[in-house]
GROMACS .gro file of C-alpha atoms in nm:
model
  314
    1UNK     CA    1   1.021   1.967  -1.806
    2UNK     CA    2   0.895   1.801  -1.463
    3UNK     CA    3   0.947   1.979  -1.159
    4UNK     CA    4   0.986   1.767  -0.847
    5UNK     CA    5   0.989   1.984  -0.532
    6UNK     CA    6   1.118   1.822  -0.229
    7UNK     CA    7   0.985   1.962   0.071
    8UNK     CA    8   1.250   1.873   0.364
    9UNK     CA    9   1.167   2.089   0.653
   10UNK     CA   10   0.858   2.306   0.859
   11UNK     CA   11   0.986   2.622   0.732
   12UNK     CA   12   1.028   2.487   0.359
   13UNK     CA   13   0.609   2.385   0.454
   14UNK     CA   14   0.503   2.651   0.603
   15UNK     CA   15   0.701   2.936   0.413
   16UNK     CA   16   0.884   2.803   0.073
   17UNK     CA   17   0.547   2.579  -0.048
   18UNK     CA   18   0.347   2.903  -0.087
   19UNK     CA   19   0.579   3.098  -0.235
   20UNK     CA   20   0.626   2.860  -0.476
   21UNK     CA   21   0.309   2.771  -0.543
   22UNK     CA   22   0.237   3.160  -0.618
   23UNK     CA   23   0.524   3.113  -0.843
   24UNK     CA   24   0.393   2.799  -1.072
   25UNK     CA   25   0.041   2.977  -1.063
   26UNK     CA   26   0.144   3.283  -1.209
   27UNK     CA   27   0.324   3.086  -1.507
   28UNK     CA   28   0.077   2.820  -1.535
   29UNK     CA   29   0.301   2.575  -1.461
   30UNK     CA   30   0.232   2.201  -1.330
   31UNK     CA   31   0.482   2.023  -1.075
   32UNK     CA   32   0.501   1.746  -0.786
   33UNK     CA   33   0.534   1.863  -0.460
   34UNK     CA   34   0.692   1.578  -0.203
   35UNK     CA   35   0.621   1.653   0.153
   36UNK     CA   36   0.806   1.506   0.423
   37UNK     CA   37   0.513   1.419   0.668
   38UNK     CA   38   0.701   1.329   1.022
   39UNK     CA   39   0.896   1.550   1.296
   40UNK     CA   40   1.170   1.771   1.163
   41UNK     CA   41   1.526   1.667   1.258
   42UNK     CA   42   1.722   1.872   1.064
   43UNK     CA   43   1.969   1.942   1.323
   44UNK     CA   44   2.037   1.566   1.340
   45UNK     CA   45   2.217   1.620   1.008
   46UNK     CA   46   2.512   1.828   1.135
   47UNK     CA   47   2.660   1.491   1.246
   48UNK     CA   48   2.735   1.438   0.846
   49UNK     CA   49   3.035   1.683   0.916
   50UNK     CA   50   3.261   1.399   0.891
   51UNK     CA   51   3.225   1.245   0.582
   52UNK     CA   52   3.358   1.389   0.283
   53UNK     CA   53   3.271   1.687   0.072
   54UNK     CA   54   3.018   1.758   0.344
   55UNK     CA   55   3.225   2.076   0.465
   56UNK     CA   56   3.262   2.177   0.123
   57UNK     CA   57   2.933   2.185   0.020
   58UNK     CA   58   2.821   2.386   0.328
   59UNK     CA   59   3.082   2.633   0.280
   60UNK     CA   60   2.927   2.656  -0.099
   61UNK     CA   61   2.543   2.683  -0.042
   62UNK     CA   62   2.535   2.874   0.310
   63UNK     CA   63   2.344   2.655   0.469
   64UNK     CA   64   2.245   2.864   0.782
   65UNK     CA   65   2.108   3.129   0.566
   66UNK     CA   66   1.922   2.914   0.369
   67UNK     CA   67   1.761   2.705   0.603
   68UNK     CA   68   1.719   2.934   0.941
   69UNK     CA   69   1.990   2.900   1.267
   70UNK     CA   70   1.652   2.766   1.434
   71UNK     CA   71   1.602   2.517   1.147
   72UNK     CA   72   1.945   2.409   1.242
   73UNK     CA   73   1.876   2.338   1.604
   74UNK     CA   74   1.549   2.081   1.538
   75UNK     CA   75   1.648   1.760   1.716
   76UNK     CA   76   1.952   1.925   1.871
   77UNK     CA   77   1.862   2.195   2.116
   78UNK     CA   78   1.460   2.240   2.027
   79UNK     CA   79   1.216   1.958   1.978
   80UNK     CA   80   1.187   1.879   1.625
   81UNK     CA   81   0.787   2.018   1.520
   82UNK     CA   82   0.550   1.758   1.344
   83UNK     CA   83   0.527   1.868   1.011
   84UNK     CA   84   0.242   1.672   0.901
   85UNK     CA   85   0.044   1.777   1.185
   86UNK     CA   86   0.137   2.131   1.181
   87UNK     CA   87   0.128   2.207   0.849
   88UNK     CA   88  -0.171   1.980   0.709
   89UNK     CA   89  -0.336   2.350   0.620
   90UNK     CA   90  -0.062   2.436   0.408
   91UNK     CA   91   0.007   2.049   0.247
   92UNK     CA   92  -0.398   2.066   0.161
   93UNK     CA   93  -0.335   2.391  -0.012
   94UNK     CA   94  -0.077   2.309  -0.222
   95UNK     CA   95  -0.325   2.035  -0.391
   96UNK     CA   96  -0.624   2.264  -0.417
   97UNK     CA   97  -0.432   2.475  -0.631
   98UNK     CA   98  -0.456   2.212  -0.837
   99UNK     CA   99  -0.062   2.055  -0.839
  100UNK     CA  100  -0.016   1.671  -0.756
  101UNK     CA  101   0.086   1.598  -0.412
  102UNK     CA  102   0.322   1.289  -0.319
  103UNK     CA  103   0.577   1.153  -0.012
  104UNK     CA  104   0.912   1.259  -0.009
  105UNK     CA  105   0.949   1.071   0.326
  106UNK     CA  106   0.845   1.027   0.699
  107UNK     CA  107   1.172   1.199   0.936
  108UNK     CA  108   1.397   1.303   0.571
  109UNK     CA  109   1.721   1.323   0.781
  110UNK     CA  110   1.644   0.957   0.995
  111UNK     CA  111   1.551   0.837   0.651
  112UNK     CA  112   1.844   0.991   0.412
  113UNK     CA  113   2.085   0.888   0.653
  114UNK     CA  114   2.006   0.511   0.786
  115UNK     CA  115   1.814   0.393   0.457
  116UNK     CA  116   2.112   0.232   0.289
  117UNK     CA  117   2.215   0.032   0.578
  118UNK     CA  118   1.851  -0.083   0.684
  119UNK     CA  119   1.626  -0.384   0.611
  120UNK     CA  120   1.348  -0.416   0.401
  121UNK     CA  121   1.169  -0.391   0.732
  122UNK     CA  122   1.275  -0.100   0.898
  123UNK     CA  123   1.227   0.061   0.490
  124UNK     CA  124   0.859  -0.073   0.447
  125UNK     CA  125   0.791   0.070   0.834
  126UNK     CA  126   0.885   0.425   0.712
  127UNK     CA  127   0.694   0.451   0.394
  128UNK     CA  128   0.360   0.261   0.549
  129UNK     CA  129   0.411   0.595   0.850
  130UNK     CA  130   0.422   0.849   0.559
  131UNK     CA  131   0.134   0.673   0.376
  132UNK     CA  132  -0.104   0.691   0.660
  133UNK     CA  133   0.022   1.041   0.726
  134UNK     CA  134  -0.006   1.179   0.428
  135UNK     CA  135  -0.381   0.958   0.387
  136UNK     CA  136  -0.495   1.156   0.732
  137UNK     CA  137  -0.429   1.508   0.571
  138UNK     CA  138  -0.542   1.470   0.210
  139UNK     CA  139  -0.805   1.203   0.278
  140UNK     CA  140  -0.674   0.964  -0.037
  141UNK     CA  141  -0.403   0.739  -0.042
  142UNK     CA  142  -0.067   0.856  -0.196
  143UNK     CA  143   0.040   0.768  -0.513
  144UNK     CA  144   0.402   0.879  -0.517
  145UNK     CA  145   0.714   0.903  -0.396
  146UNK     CA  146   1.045   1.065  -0.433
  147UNK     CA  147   1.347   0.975  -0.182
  148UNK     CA  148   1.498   1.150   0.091
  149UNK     CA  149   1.870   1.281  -0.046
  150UNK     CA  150   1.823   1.004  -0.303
  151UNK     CA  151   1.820   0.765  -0.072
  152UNK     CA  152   1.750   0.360  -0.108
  153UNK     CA  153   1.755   0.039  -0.089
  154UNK     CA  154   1.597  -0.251  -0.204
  155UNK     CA  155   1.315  -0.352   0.002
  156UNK     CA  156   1.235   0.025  -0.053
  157UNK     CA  157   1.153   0.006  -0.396
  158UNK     CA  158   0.961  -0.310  -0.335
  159UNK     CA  159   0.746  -0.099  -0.102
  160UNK     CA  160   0.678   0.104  -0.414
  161UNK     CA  161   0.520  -0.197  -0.596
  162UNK     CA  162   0.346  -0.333  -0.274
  163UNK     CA  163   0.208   0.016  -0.223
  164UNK     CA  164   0.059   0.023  -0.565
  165UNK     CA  165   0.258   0.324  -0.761
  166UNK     CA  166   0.286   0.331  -1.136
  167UNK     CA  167   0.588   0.599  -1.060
  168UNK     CA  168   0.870   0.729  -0.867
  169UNK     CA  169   1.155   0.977  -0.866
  170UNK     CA  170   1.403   0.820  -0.675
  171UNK     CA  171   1.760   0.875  -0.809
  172UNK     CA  172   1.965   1.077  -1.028
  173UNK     CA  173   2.105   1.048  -1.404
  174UNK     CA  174   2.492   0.992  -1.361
  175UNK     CA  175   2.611   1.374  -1.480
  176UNK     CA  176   2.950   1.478  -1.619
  177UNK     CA  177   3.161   1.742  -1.411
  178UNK     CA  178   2.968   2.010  -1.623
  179UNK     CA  179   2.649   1.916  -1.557
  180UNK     CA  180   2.536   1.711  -1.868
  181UNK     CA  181   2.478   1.423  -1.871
  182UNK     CA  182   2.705   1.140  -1.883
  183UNK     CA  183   2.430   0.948  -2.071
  184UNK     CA  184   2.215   1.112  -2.294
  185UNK     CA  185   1.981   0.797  -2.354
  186UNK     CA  186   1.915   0.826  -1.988
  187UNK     CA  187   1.566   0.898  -1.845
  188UNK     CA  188   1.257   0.682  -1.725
  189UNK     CA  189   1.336   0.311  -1.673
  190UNK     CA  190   1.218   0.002  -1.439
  191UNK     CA  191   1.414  -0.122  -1.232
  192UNK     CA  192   1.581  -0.472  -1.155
  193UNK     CA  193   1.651  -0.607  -0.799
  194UNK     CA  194   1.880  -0.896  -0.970
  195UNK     CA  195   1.628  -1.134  -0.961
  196UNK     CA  196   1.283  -0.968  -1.046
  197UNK     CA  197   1.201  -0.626  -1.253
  198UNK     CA  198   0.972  -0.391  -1.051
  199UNK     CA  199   0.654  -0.280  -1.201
  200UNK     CA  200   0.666   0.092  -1.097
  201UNK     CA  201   0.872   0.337  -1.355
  202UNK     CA  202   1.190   0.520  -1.201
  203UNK     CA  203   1.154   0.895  -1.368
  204UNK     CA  204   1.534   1.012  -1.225
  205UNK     CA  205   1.659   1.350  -1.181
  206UNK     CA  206   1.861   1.462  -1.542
  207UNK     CA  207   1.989   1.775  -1.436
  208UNK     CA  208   2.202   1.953  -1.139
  209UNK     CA  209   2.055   2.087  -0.817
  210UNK     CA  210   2.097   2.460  -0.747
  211UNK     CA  211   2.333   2.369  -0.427
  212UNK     CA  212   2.542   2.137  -0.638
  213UNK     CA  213   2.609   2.391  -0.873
  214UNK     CA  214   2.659   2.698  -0.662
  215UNK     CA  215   2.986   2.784  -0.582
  216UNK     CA  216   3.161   2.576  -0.782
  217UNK     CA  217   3.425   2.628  -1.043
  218UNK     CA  218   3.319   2.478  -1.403
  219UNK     CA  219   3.470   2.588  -1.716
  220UNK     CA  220   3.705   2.853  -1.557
  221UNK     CA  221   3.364   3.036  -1.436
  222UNK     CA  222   3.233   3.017  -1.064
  223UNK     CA  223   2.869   2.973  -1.043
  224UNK     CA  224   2.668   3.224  -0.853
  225UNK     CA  225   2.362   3.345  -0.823
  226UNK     CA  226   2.413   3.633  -1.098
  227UNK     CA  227   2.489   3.332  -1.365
  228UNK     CA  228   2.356   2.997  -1.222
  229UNK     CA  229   2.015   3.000  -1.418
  230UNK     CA  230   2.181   3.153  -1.743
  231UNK     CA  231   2.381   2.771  -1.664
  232UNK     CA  232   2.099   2.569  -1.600
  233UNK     CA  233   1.924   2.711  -1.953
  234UNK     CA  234   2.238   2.620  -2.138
  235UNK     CA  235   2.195   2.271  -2.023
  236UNK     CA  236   1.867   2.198  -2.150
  237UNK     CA  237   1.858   2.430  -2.455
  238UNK     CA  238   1.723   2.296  -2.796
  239UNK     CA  239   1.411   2.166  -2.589
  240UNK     CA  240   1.552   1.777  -2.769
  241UNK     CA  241   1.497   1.596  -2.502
  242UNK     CA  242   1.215   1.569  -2.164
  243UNK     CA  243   1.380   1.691  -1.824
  244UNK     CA  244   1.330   1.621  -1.473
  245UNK     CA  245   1.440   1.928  -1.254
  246UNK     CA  246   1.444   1.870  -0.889
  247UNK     CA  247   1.407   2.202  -0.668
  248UNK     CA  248   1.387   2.251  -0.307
  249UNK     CA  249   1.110   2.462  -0.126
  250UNK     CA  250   1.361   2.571   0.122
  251UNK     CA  251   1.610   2.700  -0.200
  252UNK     CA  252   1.395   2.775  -0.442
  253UNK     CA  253   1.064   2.888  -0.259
  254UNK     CA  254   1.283   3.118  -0.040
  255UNK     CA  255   1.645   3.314  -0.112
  256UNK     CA  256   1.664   3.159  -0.468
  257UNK     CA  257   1.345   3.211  -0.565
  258UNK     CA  258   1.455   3.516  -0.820
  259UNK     CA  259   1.656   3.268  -0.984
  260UNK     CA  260   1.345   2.984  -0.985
  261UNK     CA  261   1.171   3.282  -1.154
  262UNK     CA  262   1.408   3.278  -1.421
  263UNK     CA  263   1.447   2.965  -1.477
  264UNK     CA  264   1.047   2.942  -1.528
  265UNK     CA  265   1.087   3.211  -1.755
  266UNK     CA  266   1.374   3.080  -1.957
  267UNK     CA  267   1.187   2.713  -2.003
  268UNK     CA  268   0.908   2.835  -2.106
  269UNK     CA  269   1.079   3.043  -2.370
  270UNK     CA  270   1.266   2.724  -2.511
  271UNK     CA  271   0.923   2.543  -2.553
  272UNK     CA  272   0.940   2.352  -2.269
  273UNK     CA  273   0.549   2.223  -2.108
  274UNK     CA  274   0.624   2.283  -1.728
  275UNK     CA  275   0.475   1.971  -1.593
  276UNK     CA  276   0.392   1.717  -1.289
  277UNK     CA  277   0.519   1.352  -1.262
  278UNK     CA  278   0.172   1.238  -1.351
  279UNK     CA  279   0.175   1.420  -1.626
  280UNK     CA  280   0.501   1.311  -1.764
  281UNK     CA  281   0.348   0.960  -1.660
  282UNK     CA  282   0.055   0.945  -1.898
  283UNK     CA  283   0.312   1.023  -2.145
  284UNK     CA  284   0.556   0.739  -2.120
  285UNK     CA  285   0.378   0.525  -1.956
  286UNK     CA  286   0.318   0.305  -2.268
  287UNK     CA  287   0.630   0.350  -2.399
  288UNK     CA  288   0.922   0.076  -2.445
  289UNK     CA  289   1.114   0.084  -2.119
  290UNK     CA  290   1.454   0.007  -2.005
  291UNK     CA  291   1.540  -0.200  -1.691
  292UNK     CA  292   1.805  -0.087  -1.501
  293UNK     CA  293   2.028  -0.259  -1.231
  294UNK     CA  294   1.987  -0.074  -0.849
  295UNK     CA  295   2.327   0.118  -0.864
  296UNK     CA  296   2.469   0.335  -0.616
  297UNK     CA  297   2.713   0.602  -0.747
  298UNK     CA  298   2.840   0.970  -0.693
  299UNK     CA  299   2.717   1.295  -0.839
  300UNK     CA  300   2.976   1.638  -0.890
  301UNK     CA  301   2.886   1.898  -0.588
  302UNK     CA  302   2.722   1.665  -0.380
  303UNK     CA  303   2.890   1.433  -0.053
  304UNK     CA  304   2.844   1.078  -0.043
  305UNK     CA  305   2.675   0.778  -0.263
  306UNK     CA  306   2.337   0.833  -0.384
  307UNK     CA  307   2.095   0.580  -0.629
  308UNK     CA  308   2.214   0.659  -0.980
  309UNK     CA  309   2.060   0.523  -1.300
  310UNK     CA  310   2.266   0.145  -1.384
  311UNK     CA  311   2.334   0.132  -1.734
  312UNK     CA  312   2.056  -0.093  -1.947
  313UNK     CA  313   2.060  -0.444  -1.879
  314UNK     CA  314   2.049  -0.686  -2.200
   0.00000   0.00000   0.00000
């Protein structure tokens, strides 16, 4: 089981990152934690209100009391803070307690909601900002990424290549209303542009989010927080197959932590190893490989189109 953390805002950095690094410690666990290095904007993304699903999901995962009314107002009606800057103490931590350290993005709301209309240009100016950042607070070069709301494009995974990784976490496993997945052969792959295969190894997310799941209807049973992990363990039961979980710092590292706990607990009791991207990379990384197509596609609980693992190409 690899656990990605995405690390979106300040008060994710400054607050959820410890917690959850207290967490992993106490259950010797490994993970990937994927800062977002630039000023926090998080207000900006209130102007997603009009596409679709957006009110829906808010409604669902209460986003105020998840992420802080001030959160909210970053970009809008306070100055967003420099996370990077600010919270270098905290990023530096997080790696001397021994778990790998990668980008998750420069500005995660500029990036998650421009990337898919943008050039390679604008992409490779982004990632190249977040580089040096996160080279200025950890004193090494990064060595990998994980997008922004699953956000893309093309040029952007050439960056990847250009910047030297050997692996990513970039999109999502296409998953069936209940939350398997659509695919079961699905899982690491390289990916094709049309015209060239990428050298870097796509590890996508196989398994529902917390605020995808919460709230909904599935089965005739809402999912709350009483029965979401009990959910979650159903899904990856028998220990058959390897598992990339993606958590939040400002879900899981904060209100939903009791339910991270759990769901610690509950892997670790189905013989899952609790593990980083790198180590899941020295696993596979010899292993036969598919190559997928770039495909865009959508994902149950969540608004919008988001980079989806293409079926195999021939």
């Amino acid at each position: 089981m690899v656990l990605k953390i995405d690390v979106d805002t300040y008060r994710g950095t400054r607050e959820g990152v410890p917690n959850l690094v207290r967490m992993l410690t106490a259950h010797n666990a490994g993970a990937t934690f994927l800062f977002s290095l630039g000023p926090d904007h998080t207000g900006w993304a209130m102007r997603r209100a009009l596409r679709p699903g957006f009110f829906s999901k808010v409604s669902r995962t209460s986003v105020v009391e998840h992420y802080g009314f001030k959160t909210l107002m970053y970009g809008v009606l306070l100055p967003g803070p420099d996370i990077g800057k600010d919270c270098a103490a905290e990023m530096r931590a997080v790696r001397d307690a021994g778990f790998e350290c990668g980008i998750h993005t420069w500005d995660h709301v500029l990036w998650q909601d421009n990337v898919a209309r943008r050039d390679a240009a604008w992409s490779a100016r982004m990632m190249r900002k977040a580089a040096a950042r996160f080279t200025q607070v950890f004193g090494v070069a990064p060595c990998t990424h994980g997008a922004a709301g699953w956000q893309m494009n093309n040029g952007a995974f050439h960056e990847h290549d250009t910047a030297g990784y050997a692996y990513a976490s970039d999109g999502r496993c296409v998953l069936n209303a209940d939350g398997t997945l659509a695919n079961p052969a699905d899982g690491p792959h390289r990916l094709s542009d049309g015209n060239k295969v990428l050298a870097h190894i796509q590890m996508p997310t196989t398994l529902p989010t917390l605020d995808e799941l919460l709230g909904c209807e599935i089965g005739g049973v809402t999912i709350g927080t009483a029965n979401i992990a009990a959910f979650l363990l159903k899904l990856t039961e028998g220990a058959t197959r390897d598992h990339v979980y993606t958590l939040h710092a400002e879900l899981e590292g904060q209100k939903l932590a009791p339910i991270f706990q759990q769901l610690l607990a509950g892997w670790q009791a189905q013989g899952y190893q609790l593990a980083s991207m790198a180590d899941y990379h020295q696993k596979i990384q010899h292993l036969p490989m598919p190559v997928c197509p770039i495909t865009w596609g959508e994902l149950p609980g969540r608004s919008g189109q988001l980079i989806v693992q293409g079926a195999a190409l021939a």
